[in-house]
Amino acid sequence: MFGIISHKLVASTAGGSPGQPILRAAVLAMMSNYSTATKQIMVREALNSALDEEMAADPTVFLMGEEVGEYEGAYKVSKGLLRKYGPQRVVDTPITEAGFTGIGVGASCHGLRPIVEFMTFNFAMQAIDHIINSAAKTNYMSAGNINVPIVFRGPNGPAAGVGAQHSQCYAAWYSSCPGLKVLAPYSSEDARGLLKTAIRDPDPVVFLENELLYGESFPVSDEVLDSSFCLPIGKAKIEKEGKDVTITAFSRMVGYALKAAEILEKEDLEAEVINLRSIRPLDRSLINNSVRKTNRLVTVEEGFPQHGVGAEICASVVEENFNYLDAPVERISGADAPMPYAANLERLALPQVEDVVRAARRACYRSVPTATTA
Amino acid sequence: MAFWLSKSRSISSLLGKRIGLLTILHERNKGSFLHSRRDGVFRYKNSPEFSTKSATFSATGQRFKSSKTGEQVELPSSDEDDDENQAVDFPGGRVAFTSRMNFTSESSGKRIPCFRVLDDNGYPIAGSIFEQVNKEVAVRMYSGMVTLQIMDTILYETQRQGRISFYLTSTGEEAINLASAAALSPDDVVLPQYREPGVLLWRGFTLQEFANQCFGNKADYGKGRQMPIHYGSQKHNYFTVSSPIATQLPQAAGVAYSLKMDKKDACVVTYMGDGGTSEGDFHAALNFAAVTEVPVIFICRNNGWAISTPITEQFRSDGVVVRGQAYGIRSIRVDGNDALAVYNSVRTARQTAINEQRPILIEALTYRVGHHSTSDDSTKYRAVDEIEHWKTAQNPVSRFRKWVQGNGWWTDEDESEFRSNIRKQLMEAIQLAARKEKPPIANLFTDVYEENPPNLVEQERSLGETIKKHPQDYPSDVPL
């Protein structure tokens, strides 16, 4: 399995994220935080290795989606899998999200474990009836007779310059639905561990990846590279400990939160950065424990502000630890508008590191609170 | 509409070897038929005013003057097979050229005929070849149809009396229900729409089990989570009924994919109505099933109505059977009110599906005698005598009865005894189901996930405490 990783690193010709040098540098700079690191692998390779290992271990696991076979994946996540496992286990589907999602659910009802890949979760909206009504609710409505051990995966949220119909974040939508489990990895370790757990899980799992993270490299320990490595669902991770303010984030925003934490450190504000990893179920106890320690909370997400993930976290903290809060909860989210295309507008429609920093300062009364993020 | 090319004589020399164009003229003058490579038949008016008005384009894009009618052109070859040499390997395969611009007609002119074996009076049609069913199967099929009829009548009334919240009958479609079920093996996986409880009945679901589901009591296999008629039974290989229309179709293709990988001697059978074929899922399911070559039988109960939408407003094709070919699926149209025809076609379909690992489409023509459901009054959108006609003259149950009785396997005494027996059993089952305890509150929280997550465990505990604290606000007969 090490061989696969090194082979992938050597042969990797896959396109990385389009021009995010700042983020890459930031990640490399953070390498020093991972003291047990031995190797660096890209998120895309982490996902590929997870798929490969799970398919090798369990013959009922199969991958289906548009371009997953011959094209090796729209983002090359399924590279080499068709060659290895054949067309019965890596199925190139016709262009019908509703169709192949329904087919995947049907297959999972009868003993197979499909992994349905959506080119982006925006396109999954065409299949959302099958995700919610056919997958999420079936175990319940069939009184436990029909299990749906399916994984829906694909890139979620904004990429770079792809416009409104390719940039929505669906974490809040799926997380509101009982019967689903919703995961959002950040690093390669997250990607590997959470995907393996998702595939082994008996319930339907929505696995929200991020296109811009595919090409990011993260250090991984030997433990992570082991084929039995799994991360538990429902457990968040404290990426950086702190005592002054809690910042929760998931997916790409974890990187931004860490960068913000670095800047805040220079102002003697120690932020505790929590990588949610699991949006449903939410690790409420870890978040609440952190807020009890820091007394201030900033939630960060790329999605639309109303009814977002941050709203649920805020409600949870207010309900359980109202007396521990020393400041109102700050929610950082994407703009309440369909994603514009122009690069300057897109930048303003998404949270930036500065927004997180300013929010943390406001929560710590280091700046005057304002209604807008400007 | 067919187009034809008319051209002036001078051009013919220019085009030289392009005899394709001339072929059309020749054929036009042969008669009023244009033969095409497909089986479709094109007719066009061979009238004078047509030809003078026409002006069409050749491959070179030049406009020709119309020629006068009746102009004979001598041709070196009158055979359109000369086109055979001209074919191209497009993606998808070799395709022969034609220089005639022909639009395939929207309808083939003649409707696909309907397979039937018994006539309206239950006599086998002379010359029909079909697999006979033996006495045991025939009596079982017939008694199942009668049971379904009685079950529908009584449970419908039960809803009208306010004892259950909802019901949906299969009146008029008993033959499709029982005959298709009889043609399958217990290993075949069934994904129903909602008008196929007869399949479950055939497989051994008891009247008590049906009643329990409708009343949502403690013995309901659905644990009280579904509306009435949303039956499901793992041991009978019958997937739980799901309300959204046609979602079971791609799921069936998926189950068939799993069966194919298992190499089992079994197939998947899924049902839908005429309305369901308009859903996008229908298209995806059939297309995908054909591409993945899986053993699934799609049975469409074309009963003429999708709630209030008649089939004239549902599609413009010749029903559903013609769509099979569009997806590369072998299809048949069968008289859904002829139990033996349905039995035979499903038997053959099953063998084909499993032996050749391919999907089959069966369109069973029938009529929805009842209302769509207890939430519908169909007299609001259709004539009462239309309903009466199908209820009496075209009743599938009495038609099959005539055949079964004709063979000496059933008598009028058997009939009245059986009917009163079933009625009694059902009334008892209903009484029992109504009296039975409701499901425990724990059922609210289980099966959301495979394992109860901590938040639900907490909520259940919290609810239990609240009930204990305020027992007067909660029904006393509902267990925790």
PDB file of C-alpha atoms in Angstrom, chain A residues 17-187:
ATOM      1  CA  SER A  17      -6.040  23.280  -7.593  1.00  0.00           C
ATOM      2  CA  PRO A  18      -5.829  26.217  -9.964  1.00  0.00           C
ATOM      3  CA  GLY A  19      -3.357  28.689  -8.566  1.00  0.00           C
ATOM      4  CA  GLN A  20      -3.723  28.777  -4.825  1.00  0.00           C
ATOM      5  CA  PRO A  21      -0.103  29.375  -3.968  1.00  0.00           C
ATOM      6  CA  ILE A  22      -0.857  31.280  -0.786  1.00  0.00           C
ATOM      7  CA  LEU A  23      -2.831  28.446   0.693  1.00  0.00           C
ATOM      8  CA  ARG A  24      -0.220  25.923  -0.345  1.00  0.00           C
ATOM      9  CA  ALA A  25       2.476  27.963   1.322  1.00  0.00           C
ATOM     10  CA  ALA A  26       0.362  28.287   4.413  1.00  0.00           C
ATOM     11  CA  VAL A  27      -0.119  24.545   4.555  1.00  0.00           C
ATOM     12  CA  LEU A  28       3.576  23.911   4.155  1.00  0.00           C
ATOM     13  CA  ALA A  29       4.268  26.441   6.852  1.00  0.00           C
ATOM     14  CA  MET A  30       1.949  24.593   9.157  1.00  0.00           C
ATOM     15  CA  MET A  31       3.891  21.411   8.606  1.00  0.00           C
ATOM     16  CA  SER A  32       5.829  22.207  11.696  1.00  0.00           C
ATOM     17  CA  ASN A  33       2.704  21.594  13.755  1.00  0.00           C
ATOM     18  CA  TYR A  34       2.612  17.943  12.734  1.00  0.00           C
ATOM     19  CA  SER A  35       5.541  16.561  14.660  1.00  0.00           C
ATOM     20  CA  THR A  36       5.031  12.901  13.742  1.00  0.00           C
ATOM     21  CA  ALA A  37       4.815  13.539   9.992  1.00  0.00           C
ATOM     22  CA  THR A  38       6.739  11.260   7.734  1.00  0.00           C
ATOM     23  CA  LYS A  39       5.095  11.612   4.301  1.00  0.00           C
ATOM     24  CA  GLN A  40       3.089  14.167   2.417  1.00  0.00           C
ATOM     25  CA  ILE A  41       0.166  13.074   0.312  1.00  0.00           C
ATOM     26  CA  MET A  42      -2.438  15.034  -1.590  1.00  0.00           C
ATOM     27  CA  VAL A  43      -6.065  14.811  -0.553  1.00  0.00           C
ATOM     28  CA  ARG A  44      -6.884  13.305  -3.948  1.00  0.00           C
ATOM     29  CA  GLU A  45      -4.338  10.534  -3.353  1.00  0.00           C
ATOM     30  CA  ALA A  46      -5.676   9.977   0.130  1.00  0.00           C
ATOM     31  CA  LEU A  47      -9.165   9.497  -1.267  1.00  0.00           C
ATOM     32  CA  ASN A  48      -7.880   7.259  -4.045  1.00  0.00           C
ATOM     33  CA  SER A  49      -6.032   5.043  -1.621  1.00  0.00           C
ATOM     34  CA  ALA A  50      -9.051   4.808   0.645  1.00  0.00           C
ATOM     35  CA  LEU A  51     -11.259   3.763  -2.266  1.00  0.00           C
ATOM     36  CA  ASP A  52      -8.659   1.305  -3.467  1.00  0.00           C
ATOM     37  CA  GLU A  53      -8.207  -0.362  -0.115  1.00  0.00           C
ATOM     38  CA  GLU A  54     -11.895  -0.628   0.649  1.00  0.00           C
ATOM     39  CA  MET A  55     -12.634  -2.054  -2.772  1.00  0.00           C
ATOM     40  CA  ALA A  56      -9.870  -4.592  -2.341  1.00  0.00           C
ATOM     41  CA  ALA A  57     -11.075  -5.604   1.090  1.00  0.00           C
ATOM     42  CA  ASP A  58     -14.772  -5.951   0.276  1.00  0.00           C
ATOM     43  CA  PRO A  59     -15.947  -7.252  -3.092  1.00  0.00           C
ATOM     44  CA  THR A  60     -19.401  -5.736  -2.640  1.00  0.00           C
ATOM     45  CA  VAL A  61     -17.982  -2.207  -2.682  1.00  0.00           C
ATOM     46  CA  PHE A  62     -18.196  -0.593  -6.091  1.00  0.00           C
ATOM     47  CA  LEU A  63     -17.885   2.912  -7.481  1.00  0.00           C
ATOM     48  CA  MET A  64     -20.315   4.529  -9.872  1.00  0.00           C
ATOM     49  CA  GLY A  65     -20.640   7.975 -11.328  1.00  0.00           C
ATOM     50  CA  GLU A  66     -19.955  10.112 -14.352  1.00  0.00           C
ATOM     51  CA  GLU A  67     -16.402   9.841 -15.703  1.00  0.00           C
ATOM     52  CA  VAL A  68     -15.198   7.627 -12.844  1.00  0.00           C
ATOM     53  CA  GLY A  69     -13.976   4.820 -15.059  1.00  0.00           C
ATOM     54  CA  GLU A  70     -12.296   5.534 -18.368  1.00  0.00           C
ATOM     55  CA  TYR A  71     -11.610   9.167 -17.560  1.00  0.00           C
ATOM     56  CA  GLU A  72     -10.288   8.102 -14.135  1.00  0.00           C
ATOM     57  CA  GLY A  73     -12.530  10.561 -12.391  1.00  0.00           C
ATOM     58  CA  ALA A  74     -13.441  14.128 -13.235  1.00  0.00           C
ATOM     59  CA  TYR A  75     -10.881  15.139 -10.618  1.00  0.00           C
ATOM     60  CA  LYS A  76      -8.790  11.991 -11.004  1.00  0.00           C
ATOM     61  CA  VAL A  77      -9.853  10.708  -7.621  1.00  0.00           C
ATOM     62  CA  SER A  78     -10.616   7.269  -9.074  1.00  0.00           C
ATOM     63  CA  LYS A  79      -7.378   7.032 -10.997  1.00  0.00           C
ATOM     64  CA  GLY A  80      -6.309   3.495 -11.754  1.00  0.00           C
ATOM     65  CA  LEU A  81      -9.384   1.882 -10.251  1.00  0.00           C
ATOM     66  CA  LEU A  82     -11.017   0.802 -13.490  1.00  0.00           C
ATOM     67  CA  ARG A  83      -7.805  -0.870 -14.597  1.00  0.00           C
ATOM     68  CA  LYS A  84      -7.550  -2.652 -11.280  1.00  0.00           C
ATOM     69  CA  TYR A  85     -11.144  -3.690 -10.615  1.00  0.00           C
ATOM     70  CA  GLY A  86     -12.825  -3.792 -13.988  1.00  0.00           C
ATOM     71  CA  PRO A  87     -16.012  -2.261 -15.350  1.00  0.00           C
ATOM     72  CA  GLN A  88     -18.328  -4.192 -13.051  1.00  0.00           C
ATOM     73  CA  ARG A  89     -16.874  -2.458 -10.013  1.00  0.00           C
ATOM     74  CA  VAL A  90     -16.101   0.909 -11.516  1.00  0.00           C
ATOM     75  CA  VAL A  91     -19.195   1.894 -13.469  1.00  0.00           C
ATOM     76  CA  ASP A  92     -19.320   4.831 -15.866  1.00  0.00           C
ATOM     77  CA  THR A  93     -22.922   5.958 -15.700  1.00  0.00           C
ATOM     78  CA  PRO A  94     -25.069   7.800 -18.215  1.00  0.00           C
ATOM     79  CA  ILE A  95     -25.774  11.443 -17.414  1.00  0.00           C
ATOM     80  CA  THR A  96     -28.674  11.015 -15.088  1.00  0.00           C
ATOM     81  CA  GLU A  97     -28.000  11.832 -11.474  1.00  0.00           C
ATOM     82  CA  ALA A  98     -31.546  10.904 -10.514  1.00  0.00           C
ATOM     83  CA  GLY A  99     -31.173   7.673 -12.383  1.00  0.00           C
ATOM     84  CA  PHE A 100     -27.861   6.456 -11.094  1.00  0.00           C
ATOM     85  CA  THR A 101     -28.562   7.590  -7.551  1.00  0.00           C
ATOM     86  CA  GLY A 102     -31.760   5.547  -7.604  1.00  0.00           C
ATOM     87  CA  ILE A 103     -29.881   2.628  -9.057  1.00  0.00           C
ATOM     88  CA  GLY A 104     -27.209   2.936  -6.399  1.00  0.00           C
ATOM     89  CA  VAL A 105     -29.812   2.971  -3.649  1.00  0.00           C
ATOM     90  CA  GLY A 106     -31.487  -0.081  -5.141  1.00  0.00           C
ATOM     91  CA  ALA A 107     -28.184  -1.919  -5.343  1.00  0.00           C
ATOM     92  CA  SER A 108     -27.411  -1.077  -1.735  1.00  0.00           C
ATOM     93  CA  CYS A 109     -30.813  -2.346  -0.651  1.00  0.00           C
ATOM     94  CA  HIS A 110     -29.819  -5.759  -1.876  1.00  0.00           C
ATOM     95  CA  GLY A 111     -26.374  -6.319  -0.459  1.00  0.00           C
ATOM     96  CA  LEU A 112     -23.982  -4.199  -2.484  1.00  0.00           C
ATOM     97  CA  ARG A 113     -22.128  -1.193  -1.096  1.00  0.00           C
ATOM     98  CA  PRO A 114     -22.085   1.432  -3.796  1.00  0.00           C
ATOM     99  CA  ILE A 115     -20.114   4.643  -3.695  1.00  0.00           C
ATOM    100  CA  VAL A 116     -21.987   7.139  -5.834  1.00  0.00           C
ATOM    101  CA  GLU A 117     -19.834   9.965  -7.087  1.00  0.00           C
ATOM    102  CA  PHE A 118     -21.403  13.267  -8.080  1.00  0.00           C
ATOM    103  CA  MET A 119     -19.313  15.501 -10.248  1.00  0.00           C
ATOM    104  CA  THR A 120     -20.272  18.189  -7.802  1.00  0.00           C
ATOM    105  CA  PHE A 121     -22.976  18.226  -5.182  1.00  0.00           C
ATOM    106  CA  ASN A 122     -24.688  20.944  -7.189  1.00  0.00           C
ATOM    107  CA  PHE A 123     -25.648  18.233  -9.681  1.00  0.00           C
ATOM    108  CA  ALA A 124     -26.789  16.018  -6.842  1.00  0.00           C
ATOM    109  CA  MET A 125     -29.791  18.320  -6.492  1.00  0.00           C
ATOM    110  CA  GLN A 126     -31.200  16.470  -9.465  1.00  0.00           C
ATOM    111  CA  ALA A 127     -31.016  13.337  -7.357  1.00  0.00           C
ATOM    112  CA  ILE A 128     -31.994  14.790  -4.023  1.00  0.00           C
ATOM    113  CA  ASP A 129     -35.281  12.888  -3.910  1.00  0.00           C
ATOM    114  CA  HIS A 130     -33.345   9.650  -4.045  1.00  0.00           C
ATOM    115  CA  ILE A 131     -30.816  10.821  -1.473  1.00  0.00           C
ATOM    116  CA  ILE A 132     -33.455  11.891   1.016  1.00  0.00           C
ATOM    117  CA  ASN A 133     -36.547   9.825   0.264  1.00  0.00           C
ATOM    118  CA  SER A 134     -34.935   6.685  -1.040  1.00  0.00           C
ATOM    119  CA  ALA A 135     -31.741   6.542   0.978  1.00  0.00           C
ATOM    120  CA  ALA A 136     -32.053   8.527   4.192  1.00  0.00           C
ATOM    121  CA  LYS A 137     -35.552   7.496   5.174  1.00  0.00           C
ATOM    122  CA  THR A 138     -35.670   3.924   3.967  1.00  0.00           C
ATOM    123  CA  ASN A 139     -34.222   2.152   6.966  1.00  0.00           C
ATOM    124  CA  TYR A 140     -36.749   3.915   9.148  1.00  0.00           C
ATOM    125  CA  MET A 141     -39.736   3.526   6.865  1.00  0.00           C
ATOM    126  CA  SER A 142     -39.042  -0.132   6.237  1.00  0.00           C
ATOM    127  CA  ALA A 143     -38.764  -0.728   9.980  1.00  0.00           C
ATOM    128  CA  GLY A 144     -35.120  -1.751   9.726  1.00  0.00           C
ATOM    129  CA  ASN A 145     -35.732  -4.267   6.948  1.00  0.00           C
ATOM    130  CA  ILE A 146     -34.032  -2.360   4.177  1.00  0.00           C
ATOM    131  CA  ASN A 147     -30.516  -1.087   4.895  1.00  0.00           C
ATOM    132  CA  VAL A 148     -28.901   1.450   2.629  1.00  0.00           C
ATOM    133  CA  PRO A 149     -25.123   1.301   3.181  1.00  0.00           C
ATOM    134  CA  ILE A 150     -24.380   3.819   0.479  1.00  0.00           C
ATOM    135  CA  VAL A 151     -21.845   6.641   0.237  1.00  0.00           C
ATOM    136  CA  PHE A 152     -22.566   9.768  -1.793  1.00  0.00           C
ATOM    137  CA  ARG A 153     -19.361  11.656  -2.406  1.00  0.00           C
ATOM    138  CA  GLY A 154     -18.074  14.475  -4.517  1.00  0.00           C
ATOM    139  CA  PRO A 155     -16.820  18.050  -4.334  1.00  0.00           C
ATOM    140  CA  ASN A 156     -19.013  20.470  -2.400  1.00  0.00           C
ATOM    141  CA  GLY A 157     -18.975  24.215  -2.039  1.00  0.00           C
ATOM    142  CA  PRO A 158     -17.180  26.893  -4.028  1.00  0.00           C
ATOM    143  CA  ALA A 159     -14.279  26.169  -6.321  1.00  0.00           C
ATOM    144  CA  ALA A 160     -12.622  29.001  -8.226  1.00  0.00           C
ATOM    145  CA  GLY A 161     -14.571  31.005 -10.772  1.00  0.00           C
ATOM    146  CA  VAL A 162     -17.286  28.489 -11.552  1.00  0.00           C
ATOM    147  CA  GLY A 163     -20.360  30.599 -10.934  1.00  0.00           C
ATOM    148  CA  ALA A 164     -23.558  30.171  -8.972  1.00  0.00           C
ATOM    149  CA  GLN A 165     -24.704  26.778 -10.221  1.00  0.00           C
ATOM    150  CA  HIS A 166     -21.373  25.152  -9.415  1.00  0.00           C
ATOM    151  CA  SER A 167     -20.535  26.735  -6.095  1.00  0.00           C
ATOM    152  CA  GLN A 168     -23.210  26.016  -3.517  1.00  0.00           C
ATOM    153  CA  CYS A 169     -22.386  24.360  -0.213  1.00  0.00           C
ATOM    154  CA  TYR A 170     -24.885  21.669   0.760  1.00  0.00           C
ATOM    155  CA  ALA A 171     -23.631  20.823   4.236  1.00  0.00           C
ATOM    156  CA  ALA A 172     -26.590  22.514   5.931  1.00  0.00           C
ATOM    157  CA  TRP A 173     -29.200  20.927   3.662  1.00  0.00           C
ATOM    158  CA  TYR A 174     -28.062  17.348   4.136  1.00  0.00           C
ATOM    159  CA  SER A 175     -27.262  17.798   7.798  1.00  0.00           C
ATOM    160  CA  SER A 176     -30.834  18.723   8.576  1.00  0.00           C
ATOM    161  CA  CYS A 177     -32.088  15.336   7.443  1.00  0.00           C
ATOM    162  CA  PRO A 178     -32.323  12.473   9.925  1.00  0.00           C
ATOM    163  CA  GLY A 179     -31.145   9.195   8.492  1.00  0.00           C
ATOM    164  CA  LEU A 180     -28.088  10.690   6.824  1.00  0.00           C
ATOM    165  CA  LYS A 181     -24.591  11.059   8.134  1.00  0.00           C
ATOM    166  CA  VAL A 182     -22.686  13.999   6.734  1.00  0.00           C
ATOM    167  CA  LEU A 183     -18.905  14.210   6.731  1.00  0.00           C
ATOM    168  CA  ALA A 184     -16.579  16.981   5.569  1.00  0.00           C
ATOM    169  CA  PRO A 185     -12.881  16.141   5.536  1.00  0.00           C
ATOM    170  CA  TYR A 186     -10.152  18.751   5.494  1.00  0.00           C
ATOM    171  CA  SER A 187      -6.729  17.140   5.462  1.00  0.00           C
TER     172      SER A 187
END
